[in-house]
Coordinates of C-alpha atoms in Angstrom, one line a residue:
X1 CA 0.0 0.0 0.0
X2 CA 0.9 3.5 -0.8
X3 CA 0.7 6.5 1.2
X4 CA 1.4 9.9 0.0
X5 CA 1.4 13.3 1.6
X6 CA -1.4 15.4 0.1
X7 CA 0.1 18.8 0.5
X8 CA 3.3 16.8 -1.6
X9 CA 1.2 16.1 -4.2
X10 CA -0.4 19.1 -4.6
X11 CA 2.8 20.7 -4.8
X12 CA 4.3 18.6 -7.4
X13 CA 1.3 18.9 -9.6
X14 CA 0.5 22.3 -9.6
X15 CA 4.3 23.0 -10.5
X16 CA 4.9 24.1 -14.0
X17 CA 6.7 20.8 -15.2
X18 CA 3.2 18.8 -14.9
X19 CA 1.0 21.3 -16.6
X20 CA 0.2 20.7 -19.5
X21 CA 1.2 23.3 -22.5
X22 CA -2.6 24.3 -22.9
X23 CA -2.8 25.2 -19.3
X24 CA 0.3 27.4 -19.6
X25 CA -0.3 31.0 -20.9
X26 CA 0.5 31.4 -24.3
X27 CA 1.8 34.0 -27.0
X28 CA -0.4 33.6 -29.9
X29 CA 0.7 34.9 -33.3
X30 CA -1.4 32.9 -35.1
X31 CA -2.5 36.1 -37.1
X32 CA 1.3 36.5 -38.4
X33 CA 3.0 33.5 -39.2
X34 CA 2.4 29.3 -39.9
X35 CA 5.4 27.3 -39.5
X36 CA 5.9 24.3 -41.7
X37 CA 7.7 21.6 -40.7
X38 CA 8.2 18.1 -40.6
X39 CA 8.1 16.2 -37.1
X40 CA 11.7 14.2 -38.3
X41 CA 13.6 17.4 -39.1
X42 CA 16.0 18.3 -36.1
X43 CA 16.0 21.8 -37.5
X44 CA 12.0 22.2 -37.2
X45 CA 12.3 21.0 -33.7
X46 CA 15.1 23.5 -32.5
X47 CA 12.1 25.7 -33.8
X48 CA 9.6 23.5 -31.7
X49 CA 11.4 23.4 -28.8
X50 CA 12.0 27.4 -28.5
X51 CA 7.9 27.6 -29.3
X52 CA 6.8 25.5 -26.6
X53 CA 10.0 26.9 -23.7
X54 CA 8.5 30.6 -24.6
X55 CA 4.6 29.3 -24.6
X56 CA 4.5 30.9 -28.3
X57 CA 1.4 29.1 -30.0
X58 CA 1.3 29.6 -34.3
X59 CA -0.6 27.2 -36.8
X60 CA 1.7 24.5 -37.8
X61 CA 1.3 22.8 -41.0
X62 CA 3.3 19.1 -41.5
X63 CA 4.4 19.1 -45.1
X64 CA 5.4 15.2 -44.2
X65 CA 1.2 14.0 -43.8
X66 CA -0.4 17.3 -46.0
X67 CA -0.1 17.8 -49.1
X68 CA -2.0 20.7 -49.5
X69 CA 0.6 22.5 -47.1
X70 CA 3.6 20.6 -49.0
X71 CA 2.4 22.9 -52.3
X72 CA 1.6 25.9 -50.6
X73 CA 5.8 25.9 -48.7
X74 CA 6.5 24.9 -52.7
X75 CA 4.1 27.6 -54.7
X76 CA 4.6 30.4 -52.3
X77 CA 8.1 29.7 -50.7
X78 CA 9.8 28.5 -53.8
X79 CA 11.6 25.7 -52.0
X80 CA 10.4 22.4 -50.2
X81 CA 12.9 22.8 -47.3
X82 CA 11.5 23.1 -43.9
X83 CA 11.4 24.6 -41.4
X84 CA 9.7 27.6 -42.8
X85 CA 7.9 30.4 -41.4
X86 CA 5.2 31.7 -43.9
X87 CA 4.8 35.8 -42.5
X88 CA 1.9 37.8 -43.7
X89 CA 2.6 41.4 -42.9
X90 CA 0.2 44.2 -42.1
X91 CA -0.4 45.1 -45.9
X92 CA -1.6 41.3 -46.3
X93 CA 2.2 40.5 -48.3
X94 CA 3.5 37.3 -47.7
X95 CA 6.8 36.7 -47.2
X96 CA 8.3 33.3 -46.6
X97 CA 11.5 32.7 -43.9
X98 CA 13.4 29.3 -44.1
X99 CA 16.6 29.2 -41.9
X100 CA 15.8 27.7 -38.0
X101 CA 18.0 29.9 -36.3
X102 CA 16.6 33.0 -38.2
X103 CA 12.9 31.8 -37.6
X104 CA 14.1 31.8 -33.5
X105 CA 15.1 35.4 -33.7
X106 CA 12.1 36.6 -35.6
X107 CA 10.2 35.0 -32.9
X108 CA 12.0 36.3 -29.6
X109 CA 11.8 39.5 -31.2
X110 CA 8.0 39.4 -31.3
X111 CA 8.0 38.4 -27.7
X112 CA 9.6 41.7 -26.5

């Protein structure tokens, strides 16, 4: 038989490791950009990684299982490669932003 200290468990649980990402507050620039990716790319989860540490929530498409996002990175972007942050500016223009480590620094700007 176990016996555990409720105050213990109330303590671990409530700490920020065990929420879960939806229960964390979150940036949303879901307005701006759509990162596509593809879940096996190391580079698209540097970019991952630094989204969910900094509670920044955008649209992802995976061009490995859609299609339909795999021709609109190719048609718009010019290039297949992921990752790759699709930006939509004020004016409605699209630009298109490919390199992980730039895609990071776009989006810890937009934090501040």
């Amino acid at each position: 038989m176990n016996y555990y200290c409720d105050a213990c468990l109330t303590d671990v649980f409530q700490s920020k490791r065990f929420l879960t990402a939806n229960a964390l507050p979150t940036k949303t620039m879901s307005d701006k950009f759509v990162l596509y990716q593809d879940p096996w790319c190391p580079f698209c989860g540097r970019v991952t990684s630094f989204m969910q540490s900094n509670q920044i929530s955008i649209p992802i498409k995976d061009t490995a299982k859609d299609m339909d996002a795999y021709r609109e990175l190719v048609q718009g972007g010019g290039r297949a490669t992921v990752p790759c942050l699709r930006i939509t500016a004020e004016d409605e223009s699209v630009s298109w932003l490919y390199e992980s480590a730039d895609i990071i620094d776009l989006l810890r700007r937009e934090l501040t």
